[in-house]
Short mmCIF file of C-alpha atoms in Angstrom, two decimals:
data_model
loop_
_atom_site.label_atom_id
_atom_site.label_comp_id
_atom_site.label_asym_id
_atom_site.label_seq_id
_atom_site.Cartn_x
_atom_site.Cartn_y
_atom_site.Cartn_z
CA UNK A 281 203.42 148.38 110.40
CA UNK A 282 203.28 146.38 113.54
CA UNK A 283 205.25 143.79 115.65
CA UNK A 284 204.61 140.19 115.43
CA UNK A 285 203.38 139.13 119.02
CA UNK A 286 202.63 142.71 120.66
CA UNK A 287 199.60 141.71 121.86
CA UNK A 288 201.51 139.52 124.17
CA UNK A 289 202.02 142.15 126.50
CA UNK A 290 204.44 141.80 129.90
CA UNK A 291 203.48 142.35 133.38
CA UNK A 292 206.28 144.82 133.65
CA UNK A 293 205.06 146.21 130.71
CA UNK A 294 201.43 146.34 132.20
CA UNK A 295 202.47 148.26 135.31
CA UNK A 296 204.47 150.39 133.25
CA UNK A 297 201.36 151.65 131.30
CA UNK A 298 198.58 151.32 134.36
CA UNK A 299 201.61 154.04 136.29
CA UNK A 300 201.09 156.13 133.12
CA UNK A 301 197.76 155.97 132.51
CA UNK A 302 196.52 157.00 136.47
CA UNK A 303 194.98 159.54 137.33
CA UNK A 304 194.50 160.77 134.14
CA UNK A 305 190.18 160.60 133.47
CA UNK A 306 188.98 163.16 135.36
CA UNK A 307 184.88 163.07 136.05
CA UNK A 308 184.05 165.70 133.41
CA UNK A 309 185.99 165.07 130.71
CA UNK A 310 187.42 161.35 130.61
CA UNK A 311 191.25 162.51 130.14
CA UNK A 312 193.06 165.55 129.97
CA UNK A 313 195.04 165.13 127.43
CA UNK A 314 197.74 167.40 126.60
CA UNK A 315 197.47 171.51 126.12
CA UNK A 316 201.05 171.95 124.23
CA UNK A 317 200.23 172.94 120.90
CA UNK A 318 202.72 173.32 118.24
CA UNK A 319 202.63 176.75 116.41
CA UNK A 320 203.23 176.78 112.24
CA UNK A 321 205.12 178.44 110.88
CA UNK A 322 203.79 181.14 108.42
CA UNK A 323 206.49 180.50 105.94
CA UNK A 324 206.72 177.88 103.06
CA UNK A 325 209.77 176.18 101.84
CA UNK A 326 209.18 176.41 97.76
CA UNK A 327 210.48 172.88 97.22
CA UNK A 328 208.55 171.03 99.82
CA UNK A 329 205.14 172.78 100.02
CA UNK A 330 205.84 172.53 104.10
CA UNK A 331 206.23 174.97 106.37
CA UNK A 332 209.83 176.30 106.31
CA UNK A 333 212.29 176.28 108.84
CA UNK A 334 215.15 178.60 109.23
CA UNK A 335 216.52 177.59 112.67
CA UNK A 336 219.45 174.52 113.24
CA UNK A 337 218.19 171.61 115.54
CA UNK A 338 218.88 168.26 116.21
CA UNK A 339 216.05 165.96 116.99
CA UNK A 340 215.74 162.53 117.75
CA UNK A 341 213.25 160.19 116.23
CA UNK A 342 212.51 156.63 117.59
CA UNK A 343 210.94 154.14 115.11
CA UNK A 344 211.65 150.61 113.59
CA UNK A 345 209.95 150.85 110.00
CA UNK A 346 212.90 149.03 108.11
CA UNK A 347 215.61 150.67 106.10
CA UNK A 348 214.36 154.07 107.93
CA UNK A 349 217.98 155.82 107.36
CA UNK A 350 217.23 156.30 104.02
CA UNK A 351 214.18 157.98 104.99
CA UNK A 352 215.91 160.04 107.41
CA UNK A 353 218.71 160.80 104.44
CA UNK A 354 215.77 161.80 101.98
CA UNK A 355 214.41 164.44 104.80
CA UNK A 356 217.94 166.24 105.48
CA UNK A 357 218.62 166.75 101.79
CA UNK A 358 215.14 169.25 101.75
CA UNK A 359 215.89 170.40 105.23
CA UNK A 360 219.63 170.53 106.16
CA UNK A 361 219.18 172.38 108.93
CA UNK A 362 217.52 170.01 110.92
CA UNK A 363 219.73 167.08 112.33
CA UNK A 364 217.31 163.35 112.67
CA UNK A 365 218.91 161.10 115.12
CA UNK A 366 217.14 158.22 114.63
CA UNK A 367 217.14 155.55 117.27
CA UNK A 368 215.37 151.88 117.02
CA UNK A 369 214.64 151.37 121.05
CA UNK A 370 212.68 148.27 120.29
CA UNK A 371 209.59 147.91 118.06
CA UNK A 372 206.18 148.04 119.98
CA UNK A 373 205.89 147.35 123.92
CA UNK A 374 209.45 147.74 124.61
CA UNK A 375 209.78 151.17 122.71
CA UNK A 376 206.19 151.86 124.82
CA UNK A 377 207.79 151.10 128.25
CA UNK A 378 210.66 153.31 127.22
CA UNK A 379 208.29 156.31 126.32
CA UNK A 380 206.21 155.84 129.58
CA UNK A 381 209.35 155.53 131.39
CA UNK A 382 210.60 159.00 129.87
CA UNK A 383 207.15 160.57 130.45
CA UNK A 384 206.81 159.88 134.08
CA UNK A 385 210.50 161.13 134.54
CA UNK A 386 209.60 164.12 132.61
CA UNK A 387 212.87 163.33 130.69
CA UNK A 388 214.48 160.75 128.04
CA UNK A 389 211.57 161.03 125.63
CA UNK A 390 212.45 161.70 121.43
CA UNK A 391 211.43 164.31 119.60
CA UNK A 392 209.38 162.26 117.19
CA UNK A 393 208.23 158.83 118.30
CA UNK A 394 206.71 155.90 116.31
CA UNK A 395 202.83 154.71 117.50
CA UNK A 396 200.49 151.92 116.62
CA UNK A 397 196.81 153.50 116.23
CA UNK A 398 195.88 151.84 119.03
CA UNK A 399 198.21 153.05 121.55
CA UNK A 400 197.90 156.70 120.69
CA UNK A 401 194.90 157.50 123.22
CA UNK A 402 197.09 156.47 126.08
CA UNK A 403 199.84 158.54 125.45
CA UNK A 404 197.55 161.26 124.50
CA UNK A 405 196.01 161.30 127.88
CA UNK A 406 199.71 160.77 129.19
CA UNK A 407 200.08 164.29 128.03
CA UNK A 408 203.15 163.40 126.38
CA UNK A 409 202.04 164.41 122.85
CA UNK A 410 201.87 167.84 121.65
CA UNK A 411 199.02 169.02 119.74
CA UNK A 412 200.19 169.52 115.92
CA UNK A 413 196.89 170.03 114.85
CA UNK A 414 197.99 173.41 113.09
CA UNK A 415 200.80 170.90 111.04
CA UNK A 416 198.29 168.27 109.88
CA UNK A 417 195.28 170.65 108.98
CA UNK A 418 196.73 171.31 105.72
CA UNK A 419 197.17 168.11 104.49
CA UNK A 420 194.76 166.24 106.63
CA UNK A 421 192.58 165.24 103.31
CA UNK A 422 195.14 162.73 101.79
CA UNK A 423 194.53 160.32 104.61
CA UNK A 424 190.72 158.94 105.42
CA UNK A 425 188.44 159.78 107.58
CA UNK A 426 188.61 156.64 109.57
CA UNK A 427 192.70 157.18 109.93
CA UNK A 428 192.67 160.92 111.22
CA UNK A 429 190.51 159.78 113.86
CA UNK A 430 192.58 157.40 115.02
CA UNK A 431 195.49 160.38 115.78
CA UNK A 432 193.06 162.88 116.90
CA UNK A 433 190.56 163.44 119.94
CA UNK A 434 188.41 166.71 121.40
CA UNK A 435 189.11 168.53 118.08
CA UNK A 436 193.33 168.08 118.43
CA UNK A 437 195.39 166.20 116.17
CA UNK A 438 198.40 164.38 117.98
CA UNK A 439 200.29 162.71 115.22
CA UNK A 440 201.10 162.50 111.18
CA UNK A 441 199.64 158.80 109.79
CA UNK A 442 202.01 156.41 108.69
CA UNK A 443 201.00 153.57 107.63
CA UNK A 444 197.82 151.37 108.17
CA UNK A 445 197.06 147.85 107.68
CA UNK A 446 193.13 147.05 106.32
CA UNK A 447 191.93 143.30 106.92
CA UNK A 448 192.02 140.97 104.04
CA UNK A 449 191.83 137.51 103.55
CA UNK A 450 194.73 135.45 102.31
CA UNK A 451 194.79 131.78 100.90
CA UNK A 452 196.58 128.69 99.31
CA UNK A 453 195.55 129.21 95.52
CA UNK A 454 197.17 125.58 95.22
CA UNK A 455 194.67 124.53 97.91
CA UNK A 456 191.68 125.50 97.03
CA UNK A 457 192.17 124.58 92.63
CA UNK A 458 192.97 121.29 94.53
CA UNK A 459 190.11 120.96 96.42
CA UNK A 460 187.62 122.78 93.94
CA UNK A 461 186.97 125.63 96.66
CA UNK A 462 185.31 128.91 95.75
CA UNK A 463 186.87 132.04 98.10
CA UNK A 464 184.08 132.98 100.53
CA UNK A 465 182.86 136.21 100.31
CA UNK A 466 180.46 135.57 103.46
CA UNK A 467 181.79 134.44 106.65
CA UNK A 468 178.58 131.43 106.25
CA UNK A 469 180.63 130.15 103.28
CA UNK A 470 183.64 130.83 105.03
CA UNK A 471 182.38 128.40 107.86
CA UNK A 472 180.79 125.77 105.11
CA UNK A 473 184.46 125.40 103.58
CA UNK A 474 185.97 125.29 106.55
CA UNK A 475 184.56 122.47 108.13
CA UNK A 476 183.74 120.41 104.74
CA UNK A 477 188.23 120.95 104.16
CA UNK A 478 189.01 119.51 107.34
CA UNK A 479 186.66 116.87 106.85
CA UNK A 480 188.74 115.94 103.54
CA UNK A 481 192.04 116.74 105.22
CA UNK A 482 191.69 116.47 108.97
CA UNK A 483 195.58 117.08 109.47
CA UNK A 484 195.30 120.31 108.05
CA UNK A 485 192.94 123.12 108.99
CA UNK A 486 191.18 125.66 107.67
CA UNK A 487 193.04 128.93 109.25
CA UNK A 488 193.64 130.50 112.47
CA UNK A 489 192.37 132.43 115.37
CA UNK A 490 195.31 134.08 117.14
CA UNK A 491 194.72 133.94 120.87
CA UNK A 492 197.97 135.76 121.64
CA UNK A 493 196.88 139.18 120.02
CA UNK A 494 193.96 141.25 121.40
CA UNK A 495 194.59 143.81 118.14
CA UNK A 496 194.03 141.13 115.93
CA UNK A 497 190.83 139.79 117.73
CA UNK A 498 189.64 143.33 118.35
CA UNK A 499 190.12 143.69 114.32
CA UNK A 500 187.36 140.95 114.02
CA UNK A 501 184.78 143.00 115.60
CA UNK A 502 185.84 146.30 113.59
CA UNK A 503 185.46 144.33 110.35
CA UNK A 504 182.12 143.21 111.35
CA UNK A 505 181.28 147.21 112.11
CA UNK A 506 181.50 146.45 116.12
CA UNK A 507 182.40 149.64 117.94
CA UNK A 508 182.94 148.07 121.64
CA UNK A 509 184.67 151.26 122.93
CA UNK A 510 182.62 154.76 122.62
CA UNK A 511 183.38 158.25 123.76
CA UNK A 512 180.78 160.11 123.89
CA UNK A 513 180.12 163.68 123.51
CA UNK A 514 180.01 164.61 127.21
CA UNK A 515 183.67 162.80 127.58
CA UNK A 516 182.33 159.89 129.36
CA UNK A 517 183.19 156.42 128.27
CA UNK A 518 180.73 153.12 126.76
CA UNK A 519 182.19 150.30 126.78
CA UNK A 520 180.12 146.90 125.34
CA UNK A 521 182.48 144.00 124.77
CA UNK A 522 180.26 141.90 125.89
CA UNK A 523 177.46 142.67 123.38
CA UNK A 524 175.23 139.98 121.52
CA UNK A 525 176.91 140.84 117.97
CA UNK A 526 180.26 140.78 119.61
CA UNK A 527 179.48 137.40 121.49
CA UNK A 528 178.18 136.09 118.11
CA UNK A 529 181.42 137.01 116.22
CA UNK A 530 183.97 135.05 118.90
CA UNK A 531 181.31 132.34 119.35
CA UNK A 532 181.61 131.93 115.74
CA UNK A 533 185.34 131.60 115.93
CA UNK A 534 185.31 129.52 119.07
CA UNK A 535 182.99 126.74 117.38
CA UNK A 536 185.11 126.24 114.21
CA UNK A 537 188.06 125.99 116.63
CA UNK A 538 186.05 123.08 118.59
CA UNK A 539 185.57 121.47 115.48
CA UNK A 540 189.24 121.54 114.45
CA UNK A 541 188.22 123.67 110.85
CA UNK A 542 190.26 126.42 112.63
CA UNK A 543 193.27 126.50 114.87
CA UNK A 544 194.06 128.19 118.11
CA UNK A 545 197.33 128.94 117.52
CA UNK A 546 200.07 131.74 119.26
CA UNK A 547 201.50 133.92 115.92
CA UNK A 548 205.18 134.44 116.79
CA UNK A 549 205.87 131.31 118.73
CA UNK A 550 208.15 128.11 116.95
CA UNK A 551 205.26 126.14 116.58
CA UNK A 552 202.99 128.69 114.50
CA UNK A 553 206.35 129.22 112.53
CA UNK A 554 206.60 125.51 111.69
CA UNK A 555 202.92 125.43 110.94
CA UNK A 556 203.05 128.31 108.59
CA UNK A 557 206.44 126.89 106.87
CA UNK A 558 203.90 123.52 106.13
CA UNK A 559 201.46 125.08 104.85
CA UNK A 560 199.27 123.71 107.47
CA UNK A 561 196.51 126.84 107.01
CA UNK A 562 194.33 127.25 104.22
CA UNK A 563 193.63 130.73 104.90
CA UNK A 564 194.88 133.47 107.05
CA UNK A 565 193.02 136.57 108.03
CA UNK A 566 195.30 139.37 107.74
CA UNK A 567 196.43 143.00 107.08
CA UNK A 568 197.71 144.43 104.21
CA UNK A 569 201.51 144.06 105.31
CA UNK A 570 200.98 140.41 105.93
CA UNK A 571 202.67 138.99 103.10
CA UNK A 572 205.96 141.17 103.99
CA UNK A 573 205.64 140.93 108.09
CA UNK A 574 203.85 137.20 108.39
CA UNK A 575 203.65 135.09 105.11
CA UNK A 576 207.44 135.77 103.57
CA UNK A 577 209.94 135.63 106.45
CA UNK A 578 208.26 132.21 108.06
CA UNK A 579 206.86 130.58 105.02
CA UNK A 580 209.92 129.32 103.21
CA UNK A 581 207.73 127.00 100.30
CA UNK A 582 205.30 129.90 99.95
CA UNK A 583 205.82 129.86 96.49
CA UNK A 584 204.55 126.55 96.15
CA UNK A 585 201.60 126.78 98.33
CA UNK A 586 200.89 129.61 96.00
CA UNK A 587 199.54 133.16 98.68
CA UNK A 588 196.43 134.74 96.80
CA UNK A 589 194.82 137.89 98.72
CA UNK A 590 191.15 138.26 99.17
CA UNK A 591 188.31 140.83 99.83
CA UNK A 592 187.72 139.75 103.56
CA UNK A 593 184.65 137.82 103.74
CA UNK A 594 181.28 139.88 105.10
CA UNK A 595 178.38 138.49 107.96
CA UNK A 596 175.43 139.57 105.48
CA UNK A 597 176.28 139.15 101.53
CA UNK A 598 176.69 142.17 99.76
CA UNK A 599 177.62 144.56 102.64
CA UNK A 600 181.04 146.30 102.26
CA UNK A 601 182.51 146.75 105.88
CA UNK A 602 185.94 146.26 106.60
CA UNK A 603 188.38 146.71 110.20
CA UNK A 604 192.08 147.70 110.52
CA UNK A 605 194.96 145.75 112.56
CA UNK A 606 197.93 147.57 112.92
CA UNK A 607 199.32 150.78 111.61
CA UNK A 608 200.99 153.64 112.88
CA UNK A 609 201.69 157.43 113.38
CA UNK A 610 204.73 159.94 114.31
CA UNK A 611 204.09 162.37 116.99
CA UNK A 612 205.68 164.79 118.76
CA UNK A 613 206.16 164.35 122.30
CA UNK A 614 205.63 167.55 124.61
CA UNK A 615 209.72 167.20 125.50
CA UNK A 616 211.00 168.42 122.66
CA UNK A 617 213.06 171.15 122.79
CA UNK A 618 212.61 171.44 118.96
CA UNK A 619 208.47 171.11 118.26
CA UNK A 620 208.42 172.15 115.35
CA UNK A 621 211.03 171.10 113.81
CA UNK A 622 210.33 167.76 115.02
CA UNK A 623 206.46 168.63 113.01
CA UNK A 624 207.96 169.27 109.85
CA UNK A 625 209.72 165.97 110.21
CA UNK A 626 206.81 164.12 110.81
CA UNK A 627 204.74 165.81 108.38
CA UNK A 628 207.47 165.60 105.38
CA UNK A 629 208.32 161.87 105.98
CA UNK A 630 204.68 160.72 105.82
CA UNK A 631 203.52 163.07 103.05
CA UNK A 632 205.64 164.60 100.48
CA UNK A 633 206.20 163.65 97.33
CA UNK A 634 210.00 162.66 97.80
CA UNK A 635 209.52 160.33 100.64
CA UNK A 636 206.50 158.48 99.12
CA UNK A 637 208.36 155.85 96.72
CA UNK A 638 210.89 154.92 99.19
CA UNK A 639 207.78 154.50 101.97
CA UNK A 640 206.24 152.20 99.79
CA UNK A 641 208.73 150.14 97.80
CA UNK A 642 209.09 146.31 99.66
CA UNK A 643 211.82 146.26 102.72
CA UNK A 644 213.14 143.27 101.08
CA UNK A 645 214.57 146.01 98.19
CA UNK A 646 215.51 148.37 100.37
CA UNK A 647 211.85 150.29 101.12
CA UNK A 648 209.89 150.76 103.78
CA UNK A 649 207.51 148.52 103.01
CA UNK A 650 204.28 150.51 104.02
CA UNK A 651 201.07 150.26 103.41
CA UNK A 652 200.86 154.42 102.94
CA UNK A 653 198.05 156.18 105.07
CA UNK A 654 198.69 159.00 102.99
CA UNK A 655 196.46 158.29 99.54
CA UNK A 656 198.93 159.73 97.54
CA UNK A 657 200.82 156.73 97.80
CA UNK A 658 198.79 154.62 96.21
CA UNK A 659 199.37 156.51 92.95
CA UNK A 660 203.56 155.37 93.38
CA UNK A 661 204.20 152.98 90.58
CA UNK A 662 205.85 149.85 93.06
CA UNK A 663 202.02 150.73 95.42
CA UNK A 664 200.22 148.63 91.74
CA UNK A 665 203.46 146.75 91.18
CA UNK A 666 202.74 142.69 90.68
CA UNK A 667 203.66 140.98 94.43
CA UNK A 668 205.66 138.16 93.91
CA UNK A 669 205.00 136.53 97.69
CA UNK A 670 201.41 136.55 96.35
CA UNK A 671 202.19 135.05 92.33
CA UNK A 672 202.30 138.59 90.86
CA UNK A 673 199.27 139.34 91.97
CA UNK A 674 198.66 142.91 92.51
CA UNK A 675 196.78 142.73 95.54
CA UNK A 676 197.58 146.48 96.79
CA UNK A 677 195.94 148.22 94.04
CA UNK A 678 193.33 145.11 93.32
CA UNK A 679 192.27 144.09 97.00
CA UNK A 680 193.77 146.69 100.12
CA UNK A 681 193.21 149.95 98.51
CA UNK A 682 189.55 149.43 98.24
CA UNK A 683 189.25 147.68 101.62
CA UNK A 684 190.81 151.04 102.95
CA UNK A 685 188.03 152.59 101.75
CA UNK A 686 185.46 149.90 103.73
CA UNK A 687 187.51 150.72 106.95
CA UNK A 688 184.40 151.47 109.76
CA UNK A 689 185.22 154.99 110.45
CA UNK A 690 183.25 154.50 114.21
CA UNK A 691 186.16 152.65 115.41
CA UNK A 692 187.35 153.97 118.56
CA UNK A 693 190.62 152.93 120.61
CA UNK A 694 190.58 153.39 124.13
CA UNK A 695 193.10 154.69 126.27
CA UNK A 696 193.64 151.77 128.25
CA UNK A 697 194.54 149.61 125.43
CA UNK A 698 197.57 147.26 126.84
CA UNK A 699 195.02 146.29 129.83
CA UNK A 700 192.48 145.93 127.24
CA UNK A 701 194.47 143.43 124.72
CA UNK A 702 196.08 141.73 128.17
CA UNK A 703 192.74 140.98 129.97
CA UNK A 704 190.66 139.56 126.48
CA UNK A 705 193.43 137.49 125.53
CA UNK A 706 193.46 135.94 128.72
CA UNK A 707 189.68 135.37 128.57
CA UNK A 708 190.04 134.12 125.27
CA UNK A 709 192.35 131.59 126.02
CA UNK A 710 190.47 130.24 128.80
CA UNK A 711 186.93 130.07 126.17
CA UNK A 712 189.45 128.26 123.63
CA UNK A 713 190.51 125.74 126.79
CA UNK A 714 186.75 125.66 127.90
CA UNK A 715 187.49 126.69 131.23
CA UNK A 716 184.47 128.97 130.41
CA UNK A 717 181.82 130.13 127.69
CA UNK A 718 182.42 132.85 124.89
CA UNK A 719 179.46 134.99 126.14
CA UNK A 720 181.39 134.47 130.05
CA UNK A 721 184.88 134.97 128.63
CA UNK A 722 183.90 138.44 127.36
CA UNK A 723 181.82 139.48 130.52
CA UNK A 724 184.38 139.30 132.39
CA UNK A 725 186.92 140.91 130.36
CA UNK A 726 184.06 143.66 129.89
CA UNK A 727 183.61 143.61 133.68
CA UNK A 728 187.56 143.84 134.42
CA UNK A 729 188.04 146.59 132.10
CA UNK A 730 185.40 148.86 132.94
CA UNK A 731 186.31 148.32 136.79
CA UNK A 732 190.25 149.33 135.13
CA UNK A 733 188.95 152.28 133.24
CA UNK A 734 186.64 153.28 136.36
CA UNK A 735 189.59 153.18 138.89
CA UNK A 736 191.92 155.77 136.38
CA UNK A 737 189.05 158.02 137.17
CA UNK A 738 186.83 157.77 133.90
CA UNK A 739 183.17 158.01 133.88
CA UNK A 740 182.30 154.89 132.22
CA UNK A 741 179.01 153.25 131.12
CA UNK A 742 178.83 149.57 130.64
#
């Protein structure tokens, strides 16, 4: 799950997070994270398999996965005990600000809060996440390898996985038994098509390249196994944005966009709305929630232009390598006055058995409309159900779940992720205008952030 247009993050915002973020590194270690950790309980409640609770509290949960009372409803039938307030405070930067807000003030902040992959780091070395590790351990094998590291660091686990979104490519079936096109399975085909469609049909184009979302860009490189950010085992930091096969993978997008094959386009804007309501892009790279978050609520003829899903293409045929963009986690934040509690919450509504179904069934119907972390959910009968944004096609079970599986388990967020995404997209707007190369767009936004990262007192190599 993620918010259309997060990557276009506010200076307010910015400040917010740089306040948050200082003077956390420290020389040795690169962060101190948080050393709250959350003690099970030895006791099992017979119904859930979780750890019991025999205590009354009240907690408060912030999150804005749709239709999330009923998941909220499902969790206080097996634990009545335990009261969920759940509050929607705004879905991605302005829940963010909020939480940094509450965690410099050392007050405000939920029990359980809702947190895209790549903002967990940040809070993490906030220390305003408690360390559940001892709630996750035992059912840290339904999720994969590449999604508990994305909630963990030094050892600790900070949060219960939610939901995550794997790349795939989508396209206009109509389009391409129109135009006799094959779907690329290498990014050289991908390129061929492109610029041989736009040829045919120069008022159309061949897909996108969102400039307005450093997540979604950063997702290129993961799918193409780049790791640009590196922790190593000494704490420090290596950072190489500016690497040849990184270079070579914008480059790549920056000359199909000179050639008018692709678009430079803002996702979330009226005029990428109109675009996508036309049918103006053959393709769309994409995450497994796409067709629920970005193809069905702006695409009003999309069942005439006809939404297939795709294995995304690969730079060298036959390899199997695949990146994530978006996806999320529920942690506990070190202000509760309930912990664990506010665990078991976390833990039940991600993994049992009872919450799975609803998690996974489509928004539209009432659902959650995840894509489940938790691999158990891919065995619910609506995860293999027949899409109807993408003509019945039952791309979950067919296409995502096995791109899951290709996810680059190297991928490492940093924890200065909102100057990050705010400092490439800038330099990627100014390659796309030509105010400057691809190679000098991301040397300076490897230059900026390493000088960032250096200043918050990390030792950084790059």
């Amino acid at each position: 799950m993620r918010t259309l247009g997060k990557g276009m993050v506010g200076a307010t915002c910015v400040l917010s997070m740089a306040v948050l973020v200082a003077g956390c590194g420290t020389s040795s270690t690169g962060g101190a994270g948080d050393t709250t950790q959350v003690t099970k309980s030895t006791q099992i409640d017979k119904k859930t398999g979780l750890p019991a609770y025999n205590g009354k509290a009240t907690i408060t949960f912030w999150s804005w996965v749709p239709n999330d009372a009923k998941r909220v409803q499902i969790f206080e039938k097996y634990y009545p005990n335990i009261k969920v307030k759940l509050e929607d405070v705004g879905a991605g930067s302005p829940e963010y600000t909020k939480l940094s807000t509450a965690i410099q003030a050392k007050s405000g902040a939920p029990d359980v809060v809702m947190l895209e992959y790549d903002m967990m780091p940040q809070f993490i070395e906030s220390g305003g996440l408690a360390d559940i590790t001892q709630y996750v351990d035992p059912v840290k094998s339904k999720f994969p390898t590449w999604v508990m590291n994305q909630v963990s660091s030094n050892g600790k686990v900070y949060a219960v996985p939610e939901d995550t979104g794997p790349l795939g490519l989508y396209y206009q079936k109509s389009i391409f038994d129109q135009e006799h096109l094959s779907v690329p399975t290498t990014w050289a085909q991908f390129q061929t098509e492109a610029e041989q469609f736009h040829q045919n049909n120069p008022n159309q184009a061949f897909s996108y390249f969102a400039t307005n979302d450093g997540q979604w860009q950063l997702g290129l490189l993961w799918a193409a196994g780049i790791t640009p950010f590196q922790q190593t085992s000494d704490g420090n930091w290596k950072i190489s944005l500016d690497s040849p096969q990184a270079v070579k993978v914008f480059q790549y997008w920056g000359n199909l966009i000179k050639s008018g094959a692709v678009e430079a386009v803002q996702p979330g804007t009226p005029s990428w709305e109109k675009e996508m309501d036309q049918g103006k892009f053959a393709t769309v790279v994409g995450s497994a929630w796409y067709p629920s978050e970005d193809i069905v609520p702006w695409d009003k003829h999309a069942s005439e232009h006809d939404w297939h899903a795709a294995f995304i293409p690969q730079w060298t045929a036959g390899q199997t390598v695949d990146g994530d963009w978006g996806g999320s986690a529920d942690a506990v934040t070190t202000q509760s006055k309930y912990p664990e509690a506010a665990a078991i919450f976390a833990d039940f509504i991600n993994t049992s058995q009872y919450e799975q179904p609803h998690n996974v069934q489509p928004a539209g119907t009432g659902g959650g409309g995840l894509f489940p972390a938790d691999k158990d959910g891919f065995s619910v009968p609506s995860f293999s159900a027949p899409d109807p944004s993408l003509g019945g096609q039952t791309a979950n079970k067919d296409i995502f779940e096995t791109e899951s599986s290709r996810v680059d388990a190297n991928w490492q967020w940093n924890p200065w992720s909102t100057y990050t995404f705010q400092e490439l997209q800038s330099e990627v707007t100014n390659a796309v205008d030509g105010k400057e190369s691809w190679q000098q767009a991301l040397t300076n936004a490897q230059n900026k952030i390493v000088a960032y990262a250096k200043s918050q007192g990390y030792n950084v190599q790059g």
